[in-house]
mmCIF file of C-alpha atoms in Angstrom:
data_model
loop_
_atom_site.group_PDB
_atom_site.id
_atom_site.type_symbol
_atom_site.label_atom_id
_atom_site.label_comp_id
_atom_site.label_asym_id
_atom_site.label_seq_id
_atom_site.Cartn_x
_atom_site.Cartn_y
_atom_site.Cartn_z
ATOM 1 C CA MET B 17 -4.095 -15.704 -15.790
ATOM 2 C CA ALA B 18 -7.827 -15.526 -16.526
ATOM 3 C CA PHE B 19 -8.638 -16.407 -12.905
ATOM 4 C CA LYS B 20 -6.421 -13.579 -11.627
ATOM 5 C CA ASN B 21 -8.146 -11.100 -13.940
ATOM 6 C CA ARG B 22 -11.587 -12.244 -12.786
ATOM 7 C CA TYR B 23 -10.477 -11.978 -9.147
ATOM 8 C CA PHE B 24 -9.494 -8.312 -9.459
ATOM 9 C CA ILE B 25 -12.621 -7.486 -11.511
ATOM 10 C CA ILE B 26 -14.888 -9.002 -8.843
ATOM 11 C CA CYS B 27 -13.092 -7.036 -6.107
ATOM 12 C CA PHE B 28 -13.452 -3.862 -8.160
ATOM 13 C CA PHE B 29 -17.219 -4.195 -8.565
ATOM 14 C CA VAL B 30 -17.708 -5.167 -4.912
ATOM 15 C CA SER B 31 -15.868 -1.978 -3.958
ATOM 16 C CA LEU B 32 -17.927 0.099 -6.389
ATOM 17 C CA SER B 33 -21.135 -1.275 -4.881
ATOM 18 C CA ALA B 34 -20.016 -0.260 -1.390
ATOM 19 C CA PHE B 35 -18.804 3.085 -2.711
ATOM 20 C CA SER B 36 -22.244 3.944 -4.068
ATOM 21 C CA GLN B 37 -23.909 3.378 -0.688
ATOM 22 C CA ASN B 38 -21.700 5.425 1.641
ATOM 23 C CA THR B 39 -20.144 8.822 2.138
ATOM 24 C CA LEU B 40 -16.735 9.557 0.646
ATOM 25 C CA ASN B 41 -13.572 11.101 2.078
ATOM 26 C CA SER B 42 -10.826 11.988 -0.377
ATOM 27 C CA GLY B 43 -7.363 13.499 -0.565
ATOM 28 C CA LEU B 44 -3.751 13.203 -1.712
ATOM 29 C CA LEU B 45 -1.007 10.774 -0.624
ATOM 30 C CA PRO B 46 2.438 11.823 -1.933
ATOM 31 C CA LYS B 47 5.202 9.391 -0.945
ATOM 32 C CA ILE B 48 8.957 8.907 -1.401
ATOM 33 C CA VAL B 49 10.617 5.495 -0.976
ATOM 34 C CA LEU B 50 14.420 5.387 -0.623
ATOM 35 C CA SER B 51 16.091 1.949 -0.680
ATOM 36 C CA ALA B 52 19.673 0.747 -0.414
ATOM 37 C CA ASP B 53 21.266 -2.713 -0.466
ATOM 38 C CA ILE B 54 23.159 -3.565 2.700
ATOM 39 C CA SER B 55 24.348 -6.966 1.454
ATOM 40 C CA ASP B 56 23.307 -9.580 -1.084
ATOM 41 C CA LYS B 57 20.377 -10.608 1.117
ATOM 42 C CA THR B 58 19.500 -7.510 3.149
ATOM 43 C CA LYS B 59 18.103 -4.146 2.150
ATOM 44 C CA SER B 60 17.157 -0.926 3.922
ATOM 45 C CA ILE B 61 13.916 0.799 2.895
ATOM 46 C CA ASN B 62 13.007 4.250 4.214
ATOM 47 C CA THR B 63 9.799 6.109 3.377
ATOM 48 C CA ILE B 64 8.075 9.396 4.065
ATOM 49 C CA GLU B 65 4.418 9.912 3.205
ATOM 50 C CA SER B 66 2.113 12.885 3.755
ATOM 51 C CA ARG B 67 -1.674 12.984 3.741
ATOM 52 C CA PHE B 68 -3.730 15.941 2.532
ATOM 53 C CA VAL B 69 -7.525 15.912 2.911
ATOM 54 C CA ILE B 70 -9.867 17.572 0.422
ATOM 55 C CA ASP B 71 -12.656 19.518 2.113
ATOM 56 C CA GLU B 72 -15.401 19.814 -0.514
ATOM 57 C CA GLU B 73 -17.576 22.013 1.704
ATOM 58 C CA TYR B 74 -14.901 24.705 2.033
ATOM 59 C CA GLU B 75 -13.220 23.813 -1.291
ATOM 60 C CA ASN B 76 -9.694 23.553 0.089
ATOM 61 C CA ILE B 77 -6.959 21.001 0.781
ATOM 62 C CA SER B 78 -5.536 20.704 4.293
ATOM 63 C CA TYR B 79 -2.542 18.844 5.719
ATOM 64 C CA ASN B 80 -3.582 15.855 7.841
ATOM 65 C CA LEU B 81 -0.551 13.779 8.878
ATOM 66 C CA VAL B 82 2.914 12.466 7.996
ATOM 67 C CA ASP B 83 4.253 8.907 8.225
ATOM 68 C CA MET B 84 7.982 8.113 8.421
ATOM 69 C CA SER B 85 9.131 4.506 8.352
ATOM 70 C CA SER B 86 12.285 2.385 8.255
ATOM 71 C CA ILE B 87 12.351 -1.251 7.154
ATOM 72 C CA LEU B 88 15.001 -3.978 7.188
ATOM 73 C CA SER B 89 14.228 -6.469 4.418
ATOM 74 C CA ILE B 90 15.887 -9.891 4.575
ATOM 75 C CA LYS B 91 15.784 -12.207 1.571
ATOM 76 C CA THR B 92 15.246 -15.806 2.674
ATOM 77 C CA GLY B 93 14.841 -17.489 -0.698
ATOM 78 C CA LEU B 94 14.753 -16.884 -4.412
ATOM 79 C CA ASN B 95 11.266 -15.346 -4.225
ATOM 80 C CA GLN B 96 10.713 -14.858 -0.493
ATOM 81 C CA SER B 97 11.655 -12.239 2.092
ATOM 82 C CA PHE B 98 10.868 -10.969 5.591
ATOM 83 C CA ASN B 99 10.498 -7.279 6.501
ATOM 84 C CA PHE B 100 10.898 -5.859 10.005
ATOM 85 C CA GLY B 101 9.922 -2.204 10.341
ATOM 86 C CA TYR B 102 8.998 0.782 12.447
ATOM 87 C CA LEU B 103 6.667 3.661 11.510
ATOM 88 C CA LEU B 104 6.238 7.013 13.241
ATOM 89 C CA ARG B 105 2.960 8.856 12.587
ATOM 90 C CA LEU B 106 2.611 12.552 13.458
ATOM 91 C CA LYS B 107 -1.006 13.737 13.317
ATOM 92 C CA ASN B 108 -1.754 17.146 14.843
ATOM 93 C CA SER B 109 -0.778 16.706 18.518
ATOM 94 C CA GLU B 110 -0.867 12.893 18.341
ATOM 95 C CA THR B 111 2.178 10.644 18.045
ATOM 96 C CA ILE B 112 1.570 7.030 17.057
ATOM 97 C CA HIS B 113 4.252 4.318 16.935
ATOM 98 C CA ARG B 114 3.822 1.236 14.773
ATOM 99 C CA THR B 115 5.985 -1.864 14.491
ATOM 100 C CA PHE B 116 5.328 -4.445 11.796
ATOM 101 C CA GLN B 117 6.484 -7.693 10.265
ATOM 102 C CA HIS B 118 5.938 -8.745 6.640
ATOM 103 C CA TYR B 119 6.334 -12.058 4.848
ATOM 104 C CA ASN B 120 6.601 -11.547 1.079
ATOM 105 C CA ILE B 121 6.279 -14.019 -1.779
ATOM 106 C CA ILE B 122 6.983 -12.982 -5.377
ATOM 107 C CA GLN B 123 5.826 -15.180 -8.250
ATOM 108 C CA GLN B 124 7.675 -14.023 -11.363
ATOM 109 C CA GLN B 125 6.044 -15.314 -14.532
ATOM 110 C CA LEU B 126 7.088 -14.778 -18.127
ATOM 111 C CA THR B 127 5.041 -11.621 -18.753
ATOM 112 C CA TYR B 128 3.787 -10.549 -15.306
ATOM 113 C CA LYS B 129 4.568 -10.606 -11.592
ATOM 114 C CA LEU B 130 2.265 -11.693 -8.772
ATOM 115 C CA ALA B 131 3.112 -10.628 -5.209
ATOM 116 C CA HIS B 132 1.696 -11.774 -1.863
ATOM 117 C CA ARG B 133 2.276 -9.999 1.448
ATOM 118 C CA PHE B 134 1.245 -11.301 4.869
ATOM 119 C CA ALA B 135 1.629 -8.742 7.680
ATOM 120 C CA PHE B 136 1.198 -8.324 11.417
ATOM 121 C CA GLU B 137 1.229 -4.816 12.969
ATOM 122 C CA GLN B 138 1.359 -3.389 16.483
ATOM 123 C CA PHE B 139 0.216 0.159 17.389
ATOM 124 C CA TYR B 140 1.382 2.098 20.459
ATOM 125 C CA GLN B 141 0.094 5.484 21.607
ATOM 126 C CA GLU B 142 0.382 7.228 24.962
ATOM 127 C CA GLY B 143 -2.855 6.927 26.941
ATOM 128 C CA PHE B 144 -4.160 3.991 24.875
ATOM 129 C CA SER B 145 -3.806 0.226 25.077
ATOM 130 C CA PRO B 146 -1.672 -1.410 22.362
ATOM 131 C CA GLU B 147 -3.598 -2.401 19.239
ATOM 132 C CA PHE B 148 -2.904 -5.158 16.744
ATOM 133 C CA ARG B 149 -3.793 -5.739 13.104
ATOM 134 C CA THR B 150 -3.285 -8.408 10.453
ATOM 135 C CA ARG B 151 -3.039 -7.724 6.708
ATOM 136 C CA TYR B 152 -2.983 -9.686 3.473
ATOM 137 C CA ARG B 153 -2.259 -8.144 0.076
ATOM 138 C CA ILE B 154 -2.157 -9.629 -3.401
ATOM 139 C CA GLY B 155 -0.644 -7.553 -6.187
ATOM 140 C CA PHE B 156 -0.317 -7.890 -9.954
ATOM 141 C CA GLN B 157 2.233 -6.056 -12.129
ATOM 142 C CA LYS B 158 2.768 -6.167 -15.875
ATOM 143 C CA ALA B 159 4.740 -4.160 -18.411
ATOM 144 C CA LEU B 160 2.562 -2.436 -21.010
ATOM 145 C CA ASN B 161 5.114 -3.055 -23.768
ATOM 146 C CA GLY B 162 6.805 -6.398 -24.283
ATOM 147 C CA GLU B 163 7.316 -9.279 -21.885
ATOM 148 C CA LYS B 164 9.505 -7.491 -19.341
ATOM 149 C CA LEU B 165 9.824 -3.973 -17.957
ATOM 150 C CA ASP B 166 12.638 -1.860 -19.406
ATOM 151 C CA VAL B 167 13.821 1.701 -18.814
ATOM 152 C CA ASN B 168 11.525 4.408 -20.219
ATOM 153 C CA GLU B 169 8.553 2.045 -20.257
ATOM 154 C CA PHE B 170 5.167 2.092 -18.520
ATOM 155 C CA TYR B 171 3.589 -0.682 -16.467
ATOM 156 C CA VAL B 172 0.286 -1.394 -14.735
ATOM 157 C CA LYS B 173 0.088 -2.389 -11.068
ATOM 158 C CA ILE B 174 -3.074 -3.505 -9.245
ATOM 159 C CA ALA B 175 -3.348 -4.610 -5.618
ATOM 160 C CA ASN B 176 -6.146 -5.805 -3.361
ATOM 161 C CA GLU B 177 -5.613 -5.799 0.422
ATOM 162 C CA TYR B 178 -7.562 -6.918 3.489
ATOM 163 C CA LEU B 179 -6.843 -5.470 6.963
ATOM 164 C CA TYR B 180 -8.353 -6.987 10.124
ATOM 165 C CA ASP B 181 -7.923 -5.470 13.610
ATOM 166 C CA PHE B 182 -9.797 -8.313 15.383
ATOM 167 C CA THR B 183 -12.977 -6.204 15.532
ATOM 168 C CA ASP B 184 -13.569 -5.012 11.965
ATOM 169 C CA LEU B 185 -12.359 -5.337 8.390
ATOM 170 C CA GLU B 186 -10.967 -2.823 5.908
ATOM 171 C CA ILE B 187 -10.679 -3.539 2.184
ATOM 172 C CA ARG B 188 -8.351 -1.667 -0.162
ATOM 173 C CA LEU B 189 -8.112 -1.590 -3.948
ATOM 174 C CA THR B 190 -5.184 0.222 -5.579
ATOM 175 C CA PRO B 191 -4.816 0.519 -9.368
ATOM 176 C CA TYR B 192 -1.629 2.325 -10.492
ATOM 177 C CA ILE B 193 0.213 3.280 -13.645
ATOM 178 C CA GLY B 194 3.988 3.201 -13.250
ATOM 179 C CA TYR B 195 6.893 4.548 -15.279
ATOM 180 C CA GLN B 196 10.440 3.151 -15.067
ATOM 181 C CA MET B 197 12.445 6.354 -15.468
ATOM 182 C CA THR B 198 15.891 4.775 -14.955
ATOM 183 C CA LYS B 199 17.164 1.494 -13.533
ATOM 184 C CA LYS B 200 17.109 3.085 -10.076
ATOM 185 C CA ASN B 201 14.105 5.413 -10.312
ATOM 186 C CA LYS B 202 10.436 4.776 -10.978
ATOM 187 C CA LEU B 203 7.229 6.728 -10.453
ATOM 188 C CA GLU B 204 3.742 5.375 -9.746
ATOM 189 C CA VAL B 205 0.461 7.309 -9.794
ATOM 190 C CA GLY B 206 -3.039 6.031 -9.217
ATOM 191 C CA LEU B 207 -5.929 5.592 -6.825
ATOM 192 C CA ASP B 208 -6.081 4.126 -3.320
ATOM 193 C CA TYR B 209 -9.670 3.187 -2.489
ATOM 194 C CA ARG B 210 -10.445 2.064 1.090
ATOM 195 C CA LEU B 211 -13.656 0.682 2.546
ATOM 196 C CA SER B 212 -13.451 0.556 6.360
ATOM 197 C CA ASN B 213 -15.919 -0.451 9.108
ATOM 198 C CA PHE B 214 -16.975 -3.209 6.752
ATOM 199 C CA ILE B 215 -18.416 -5.554 9.406
ATOM 200 C CA ASN B 216 -19.797 -3.495 12.283
ATOM 201 C CA ASP B 217 -21.031 -0.375 10.529
ATOM 202 C CA CYS B 218 -22.494 0.812 7.245
ATOM 203 C CA GLY B 219 -19.002 1.412 5.912
ATOM 204 C CA GLU B 220 -16.787 4.434 5.323
ATOM 205 C CA ASN B 221 -15.152 5.243 1.983
ATOM 206 C CA ASP B 222 -11.781 6.891 1.390
ATOM 207 C CA LEU B 223 -10.496 7.634 -2.088
ATOM 208 C CA TRP B 224 -6.916 8.883 -2.256
ATOM 209 C CA PHE B 225 -4.891 10.005 -5.236
ATOM 210 C CA ARG B 226 -1.455 8.514 -4.666
ATOM 211 C CA ALA B 227 1.903 9.422 -6.213
ATOM 212 C CA THR B 228 4.994 7.434 -5.165
ATOM 213 C CA TRP B 229 8.595 7.997 -6.217
ATOM 214 C CA TYR B 230 10.919 5.008 -5.735
ATOM 215 C CA ILE B 231 14.651 5.741 -5.536
ATOM 216 C CA SER B 232 17.475 3.203 -5.217
ATOM 217 C CA ILE B 233 20.813 4.638 -4.138
ATOM 218 C CA ASN B 234 22.949 1.568 -4.966
#
């Protein structure tokens, strides 16, 4: 447990160091996640997410893009699953298609949960060659009251992710506070910090305020 805490603290300060040396882009990322069980081992997950960019020079917020995705999640073990998904991105006059595959491992401990996600993504856009990207994410979640999360209780969720497109690296750090409204509804709010062009350039910072509403219809 102490090692996991030190790991996230080190990542946080590394990100802060990079943040202090580069310019910052910021905005809002509202998202809705709708899930439904298909069978005991399969689940459908559908999401819609918008991006709004804050323009500090003109002091306004402008719409940037929308992502719509559908995922088939297949449980292959007690704590393991595979996801196969498709994402459609609409950005101004651009249309970007993304397919992806995830391998998920959940380590449920007595008072917290540790999640690993290994991902491979493919990008397709008219007029451009296909692009590919790998991702690894480690996430930590813990109820703020008691050993397990119950209805009407808050929880903390922290994730650290690394994205590599075979030319450069992006690092993400996402601390959230969540609230379990009902057994089938929960809300998470927090920050999504991204450091891109980590290898080949001086780095570019993005700091998003994220709000996600999870809804289960089963």
